[in-house]
Coordinates of C-alpha atoms and ligand atoms in Angstrom, one line a residue:
X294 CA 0.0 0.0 0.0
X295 CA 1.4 3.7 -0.9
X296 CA 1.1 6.2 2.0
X297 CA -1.6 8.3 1.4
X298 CA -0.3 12.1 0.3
X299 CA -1.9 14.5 3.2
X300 CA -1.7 18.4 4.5
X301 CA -2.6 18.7 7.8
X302 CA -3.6 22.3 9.1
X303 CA -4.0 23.2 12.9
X304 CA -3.6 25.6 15.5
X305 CA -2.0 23.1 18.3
X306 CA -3.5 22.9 20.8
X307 CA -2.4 19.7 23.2
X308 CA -5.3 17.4 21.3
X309 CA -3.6 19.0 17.5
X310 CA -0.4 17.9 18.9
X311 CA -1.8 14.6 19.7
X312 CA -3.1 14.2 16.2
X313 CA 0.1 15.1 14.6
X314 CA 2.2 12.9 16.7
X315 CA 0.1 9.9 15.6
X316 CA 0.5 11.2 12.1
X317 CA 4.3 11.0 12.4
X318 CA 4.1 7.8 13.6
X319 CA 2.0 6.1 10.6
X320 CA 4.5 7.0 7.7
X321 CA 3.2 4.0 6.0
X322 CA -0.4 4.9 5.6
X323 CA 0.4 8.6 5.7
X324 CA 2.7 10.8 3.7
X325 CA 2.4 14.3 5.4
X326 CA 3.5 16.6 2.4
X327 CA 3.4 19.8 4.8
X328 CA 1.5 21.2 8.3
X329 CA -0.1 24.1 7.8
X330 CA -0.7 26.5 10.8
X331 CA -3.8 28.7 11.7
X332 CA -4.7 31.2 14.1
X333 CA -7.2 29.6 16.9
X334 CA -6.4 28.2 20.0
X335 CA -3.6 30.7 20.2
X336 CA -2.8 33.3 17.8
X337 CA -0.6 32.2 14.9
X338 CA 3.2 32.9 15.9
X339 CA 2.5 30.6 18.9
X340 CA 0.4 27.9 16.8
X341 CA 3.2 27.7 14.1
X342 CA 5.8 27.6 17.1
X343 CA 4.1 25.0 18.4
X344 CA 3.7 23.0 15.1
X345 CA 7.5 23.1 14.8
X346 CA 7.9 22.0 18.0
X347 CA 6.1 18.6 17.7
X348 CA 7.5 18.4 14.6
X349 CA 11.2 18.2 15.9
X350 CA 9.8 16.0 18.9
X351 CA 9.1 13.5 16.4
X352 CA 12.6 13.9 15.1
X353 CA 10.9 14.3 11.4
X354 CA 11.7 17.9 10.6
X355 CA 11.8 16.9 7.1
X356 CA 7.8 18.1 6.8
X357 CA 7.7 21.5 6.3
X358 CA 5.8 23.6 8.7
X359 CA 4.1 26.8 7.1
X360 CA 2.5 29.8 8.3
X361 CA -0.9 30.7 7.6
X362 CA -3.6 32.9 7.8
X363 CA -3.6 35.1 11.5
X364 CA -7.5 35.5 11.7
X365 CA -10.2 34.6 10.6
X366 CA -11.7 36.0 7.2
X367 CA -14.6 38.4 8.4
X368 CA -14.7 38.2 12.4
X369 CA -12.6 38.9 15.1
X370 CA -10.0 36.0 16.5
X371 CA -11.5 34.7 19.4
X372 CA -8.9 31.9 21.1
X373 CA -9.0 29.5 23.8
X374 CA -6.2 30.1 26.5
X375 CA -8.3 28.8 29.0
X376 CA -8.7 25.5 27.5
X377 CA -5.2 25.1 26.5
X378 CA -3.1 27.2 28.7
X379 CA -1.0 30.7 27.9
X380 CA 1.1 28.7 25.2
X381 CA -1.5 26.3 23.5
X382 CA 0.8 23.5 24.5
X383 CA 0.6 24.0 28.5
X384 CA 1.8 20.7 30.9
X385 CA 5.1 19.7 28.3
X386 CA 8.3 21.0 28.6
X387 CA 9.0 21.2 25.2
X388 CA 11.8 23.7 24.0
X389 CA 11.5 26.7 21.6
X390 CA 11.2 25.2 18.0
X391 CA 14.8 25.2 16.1
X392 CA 14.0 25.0 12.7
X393 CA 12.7 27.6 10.7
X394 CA 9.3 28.1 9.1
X395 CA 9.2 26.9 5.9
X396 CA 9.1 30.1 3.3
X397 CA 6.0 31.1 1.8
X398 CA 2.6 31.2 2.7
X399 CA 0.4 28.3 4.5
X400 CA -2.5 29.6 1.5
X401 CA -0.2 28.9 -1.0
X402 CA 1.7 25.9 -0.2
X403 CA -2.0 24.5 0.0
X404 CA -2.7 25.9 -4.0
X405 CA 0.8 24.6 -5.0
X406 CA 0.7 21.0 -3.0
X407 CA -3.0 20.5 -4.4
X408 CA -2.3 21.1 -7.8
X409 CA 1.0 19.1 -7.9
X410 CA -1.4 15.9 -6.4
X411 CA -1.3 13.0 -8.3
X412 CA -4.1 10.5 -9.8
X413 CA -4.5 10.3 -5.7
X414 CA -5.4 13.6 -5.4
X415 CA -4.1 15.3 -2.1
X416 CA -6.5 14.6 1.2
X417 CA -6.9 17.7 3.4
X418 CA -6.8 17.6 7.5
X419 CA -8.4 20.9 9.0
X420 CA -7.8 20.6 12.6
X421 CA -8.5 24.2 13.4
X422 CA -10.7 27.3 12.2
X423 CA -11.0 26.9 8.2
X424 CA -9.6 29.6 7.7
X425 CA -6.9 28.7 5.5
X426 CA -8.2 26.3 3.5
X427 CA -11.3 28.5 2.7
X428 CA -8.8 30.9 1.3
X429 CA -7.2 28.4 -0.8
X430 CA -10.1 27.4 -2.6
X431 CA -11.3 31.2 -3.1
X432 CA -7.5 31.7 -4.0
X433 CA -7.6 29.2 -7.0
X434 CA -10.4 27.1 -7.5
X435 CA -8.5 25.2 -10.3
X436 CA -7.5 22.7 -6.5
X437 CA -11.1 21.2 -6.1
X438 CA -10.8 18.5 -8.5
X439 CA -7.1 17.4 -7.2
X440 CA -8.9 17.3 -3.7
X441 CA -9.6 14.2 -2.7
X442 CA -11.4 14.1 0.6
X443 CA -11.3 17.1 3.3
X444 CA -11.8 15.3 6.6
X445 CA -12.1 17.3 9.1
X446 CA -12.6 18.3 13.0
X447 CA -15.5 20.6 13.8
X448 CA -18.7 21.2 14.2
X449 CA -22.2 19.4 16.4
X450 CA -24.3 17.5 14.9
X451 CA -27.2 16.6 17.6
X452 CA -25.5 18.3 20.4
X453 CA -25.1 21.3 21.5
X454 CA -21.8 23.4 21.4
X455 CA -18.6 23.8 23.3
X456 CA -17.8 27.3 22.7
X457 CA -21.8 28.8 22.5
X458 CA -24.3 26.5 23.3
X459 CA -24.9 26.4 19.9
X460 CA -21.3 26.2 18.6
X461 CA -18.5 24.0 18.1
X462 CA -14.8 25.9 18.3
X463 CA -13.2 25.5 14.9
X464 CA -16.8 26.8 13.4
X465 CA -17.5 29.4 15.6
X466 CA -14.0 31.3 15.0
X467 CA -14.7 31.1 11.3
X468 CA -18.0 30.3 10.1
X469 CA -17.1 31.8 6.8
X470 CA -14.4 29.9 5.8
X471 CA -16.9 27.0 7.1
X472 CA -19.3 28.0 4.9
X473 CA -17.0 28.0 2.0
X474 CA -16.0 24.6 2.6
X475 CA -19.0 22.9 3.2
X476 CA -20.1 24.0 0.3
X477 CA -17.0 23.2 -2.0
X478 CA -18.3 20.6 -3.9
X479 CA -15.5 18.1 -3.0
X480 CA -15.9 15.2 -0.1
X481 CA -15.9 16.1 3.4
X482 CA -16.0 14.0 6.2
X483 CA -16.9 15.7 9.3
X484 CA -15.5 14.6 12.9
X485 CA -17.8 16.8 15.2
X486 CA -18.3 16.7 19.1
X487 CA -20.8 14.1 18.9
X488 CA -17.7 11.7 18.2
X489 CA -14.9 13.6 19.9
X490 CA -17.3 13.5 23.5
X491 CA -16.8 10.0 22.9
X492 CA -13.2 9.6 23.1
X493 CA -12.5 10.7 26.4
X494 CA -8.9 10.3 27.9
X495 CA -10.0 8.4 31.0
X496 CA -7.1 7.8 33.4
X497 CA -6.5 4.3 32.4
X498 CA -6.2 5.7 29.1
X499 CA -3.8 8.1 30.4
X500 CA -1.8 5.4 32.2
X501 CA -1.3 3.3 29.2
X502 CA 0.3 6.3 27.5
X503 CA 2.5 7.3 30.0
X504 CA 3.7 3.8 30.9
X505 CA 4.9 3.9 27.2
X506 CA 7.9 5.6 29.2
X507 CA 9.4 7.5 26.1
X508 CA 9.9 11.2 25.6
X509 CA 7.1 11.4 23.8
X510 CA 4.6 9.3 25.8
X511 CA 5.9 12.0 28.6
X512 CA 5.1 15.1 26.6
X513 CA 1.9 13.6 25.9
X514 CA 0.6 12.2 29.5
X515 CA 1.9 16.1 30.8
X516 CA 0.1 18.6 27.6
X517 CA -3.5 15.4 28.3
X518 CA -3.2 16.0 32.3
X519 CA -3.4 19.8 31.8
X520 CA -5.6 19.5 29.1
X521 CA -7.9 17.4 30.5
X522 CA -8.9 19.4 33.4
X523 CA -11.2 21.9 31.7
X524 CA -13.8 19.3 30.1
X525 CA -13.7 17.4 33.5
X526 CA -14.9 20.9 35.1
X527 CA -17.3 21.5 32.8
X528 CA -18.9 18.3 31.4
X529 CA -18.0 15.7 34.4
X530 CA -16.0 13.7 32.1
X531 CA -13.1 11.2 33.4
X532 CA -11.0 12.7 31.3
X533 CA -10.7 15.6 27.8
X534 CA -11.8 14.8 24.4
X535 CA -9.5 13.9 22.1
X536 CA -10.6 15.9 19.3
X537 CA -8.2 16.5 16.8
X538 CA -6.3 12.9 16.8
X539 CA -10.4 11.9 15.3
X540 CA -9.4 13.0 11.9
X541 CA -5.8 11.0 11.7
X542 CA -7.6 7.8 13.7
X543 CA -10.3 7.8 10.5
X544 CA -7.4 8.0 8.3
X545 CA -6.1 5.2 9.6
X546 CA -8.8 2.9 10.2
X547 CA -12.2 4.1 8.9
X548 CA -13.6 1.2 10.7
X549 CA -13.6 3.0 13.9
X550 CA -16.3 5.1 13.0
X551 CA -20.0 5.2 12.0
X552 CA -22.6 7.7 10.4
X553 CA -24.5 8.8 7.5
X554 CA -24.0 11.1 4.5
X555 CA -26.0 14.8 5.1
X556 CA -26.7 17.9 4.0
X557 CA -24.8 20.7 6.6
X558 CA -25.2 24.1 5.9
X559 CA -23.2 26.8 8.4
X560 CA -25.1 29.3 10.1
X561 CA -23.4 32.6 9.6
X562 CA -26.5 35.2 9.9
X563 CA -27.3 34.9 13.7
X564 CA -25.2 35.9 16.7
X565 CA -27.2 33.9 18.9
X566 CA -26.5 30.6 16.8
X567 CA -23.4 31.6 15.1
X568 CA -21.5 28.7 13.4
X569 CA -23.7 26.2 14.6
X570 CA -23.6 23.3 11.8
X571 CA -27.3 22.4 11.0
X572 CA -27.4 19.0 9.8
X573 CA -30.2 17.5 8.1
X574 CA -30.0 13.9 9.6
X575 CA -33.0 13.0 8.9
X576 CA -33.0 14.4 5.2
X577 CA -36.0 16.5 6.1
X578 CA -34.9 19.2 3.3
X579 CA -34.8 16.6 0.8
X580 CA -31.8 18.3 -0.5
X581 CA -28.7 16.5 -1.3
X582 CA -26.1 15.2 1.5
X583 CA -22.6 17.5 1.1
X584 CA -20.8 15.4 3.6
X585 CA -20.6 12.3 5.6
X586 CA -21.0 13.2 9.1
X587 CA -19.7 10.8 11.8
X588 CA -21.7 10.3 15.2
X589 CA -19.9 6.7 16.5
X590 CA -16.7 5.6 17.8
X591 CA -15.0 2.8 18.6
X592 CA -13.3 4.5 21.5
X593 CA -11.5 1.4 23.5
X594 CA -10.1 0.9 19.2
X595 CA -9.1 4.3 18.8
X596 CA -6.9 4.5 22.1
X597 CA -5.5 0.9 21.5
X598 CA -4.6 2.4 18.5
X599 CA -3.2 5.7 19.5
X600 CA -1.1 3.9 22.4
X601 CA 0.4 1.6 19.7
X602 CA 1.2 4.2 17.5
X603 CA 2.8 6.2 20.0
X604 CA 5.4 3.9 21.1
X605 CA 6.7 3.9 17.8
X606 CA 8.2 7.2 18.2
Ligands
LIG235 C1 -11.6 21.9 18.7 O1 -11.3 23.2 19.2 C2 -10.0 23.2 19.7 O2 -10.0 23.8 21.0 C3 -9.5 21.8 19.6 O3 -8.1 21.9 19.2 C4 -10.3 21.2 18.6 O4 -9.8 21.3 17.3 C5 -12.7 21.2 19.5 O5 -13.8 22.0 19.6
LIG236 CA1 -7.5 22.1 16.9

């Protein structure tokens, strides 16, 4: 089997860093051609830090890390220190990133990488705001056929939201660029909170992690401990959502998950509902499905999987 050819944009974020570590360590299902970064979680310069930082942790600095856009394309940035700390990466010691960025911009490495795909086309990984991938399709449309599947994190489908009670994060910042992907034309797959609630880092979870006893297990068990403390607060979990880590684990193994094929359309009128992702589950609007929205996982698979994959690094 070839490696599948991927670009994966974020705004780490412990649970971004999460998904790109288990990325790095599944070269042979995954060729990352480039991370892109977005402002969300944190504002850029600490998101693309951060991206650089995981990237050397994984000791594969050969994947370009690229800057991208540093808000969102109509509204203000709104970020999420108190989820993920001052840094976006709060509980690791990781040091400030040594290499460089990679030159250019995150908007255009996206246009360039897509249109250089092959018969595969290039699969797109939006772990953040949309931002940046909305721009690259409004930048040069000529990409949407070489796009193969965007599968991304974001969004609630028959729950409520995490940022408003309507809202999911990633929508909420830009419900714009959501809009513009949602309605690209081109395959989504979308990971929301009704899945991500799901795969909850219980401490068991946690233990098998850190009993990997690598550097990397420990970065990981100390950025989940100090992560995991806000969704406890608020929801009663055992443990934080993995979020982010959704999108690589359906990569993987698509077998994980379950849901149906739906129309979403992004609300981007109301303040009160603001990015909320209305989903026709029921196909009510008779209109036809733009993406396949997921709603089931295998969690005790996903975190047998993520431990596994982990060690390898
Ligand atoms: C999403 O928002 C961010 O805080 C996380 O990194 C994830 O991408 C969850 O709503
Ligand atoms: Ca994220």
């Amino acid at each position: 089997m070839t490696a599948r050819p991927i670009v994966i944009d974020c705004d780490p974020g412990q649970d971004d860093a999460v998904a790109l570590l288990l990325a790095m360590a599944s070269p042979g299902e995954l060729a990352i051609r480039g991370v892109t970064c977005v402002a969300g979680n944190v504002p850029l310069e600490l998101t693309a830090a951060n991206a650089r930082r995981l990237v050397e942790l994984a000791g594969r600095t050969d994947i370009p890390v690229y800057a991208g856009c540093p808000a969102p394309m109509l509204r203000p940035l709104v970020t999420a220190e108190y989820v993920h700390g001052k840094t976006g990466l709060d509980g690791c010691d990781l040091p400030p990133p040594s290499m460089a960025l990679a030159e250019g911009h995150a908007v255009d490495f996206i246009v360039e990488t897509c249109l250089a795909a092959g018969p595969e086309g290039m699969t797109l990984c939006p772990l953040g705001p949309l931002t940046n991938i909305a721009q690259a399709i409004i930048k040069d449309p000529r990409i949407l056929p070489n796009i193969r599947e965007i599968v991304l994190m974001g969004g609630a489908a028959m729950i409520t939201g995490n940022t408003t009670p309507s809202a999911e994060f990633n929508i909420y910042v830009d419900p714009h660029a959501a809009h513009v992907v949602f309605e690209c034309g081109r395959p989504v797959v979308m990971i929301p909170l009704d899945v991500t609630h799901k795969a909850i880092t219980t401490p068991a979870r946690l233990d098998a992690i850190r009993a990997i006893g690598t550097r990397v297990s420990d970065s990981v068990a100390g950025m989940l401990d100090f992560y995991d403390r806000f969704d406890m607060d608020r929801y009663g979990m055992a443990g934080g959502p993995l979020h982010d880590p959704c999108v690589i684990a359906y990569l993987l193994n698509p077998g994980l998950f379950a849901g149906r094929r739906a129309r979403v359309r992004i609300e981007t009128r109301s303040e009160l509902t603001m990015g909320r992702t209305v989903v026709d589950w029921w196909g009510i609007t008779g209109d036809a499905p733009n993406a396949l929205v997921l709603n089931e996982i295998d969690a005790d698979g996903f975190y047998a999987m993520l431990t596994e994959r982990l060690a390898r690094l």
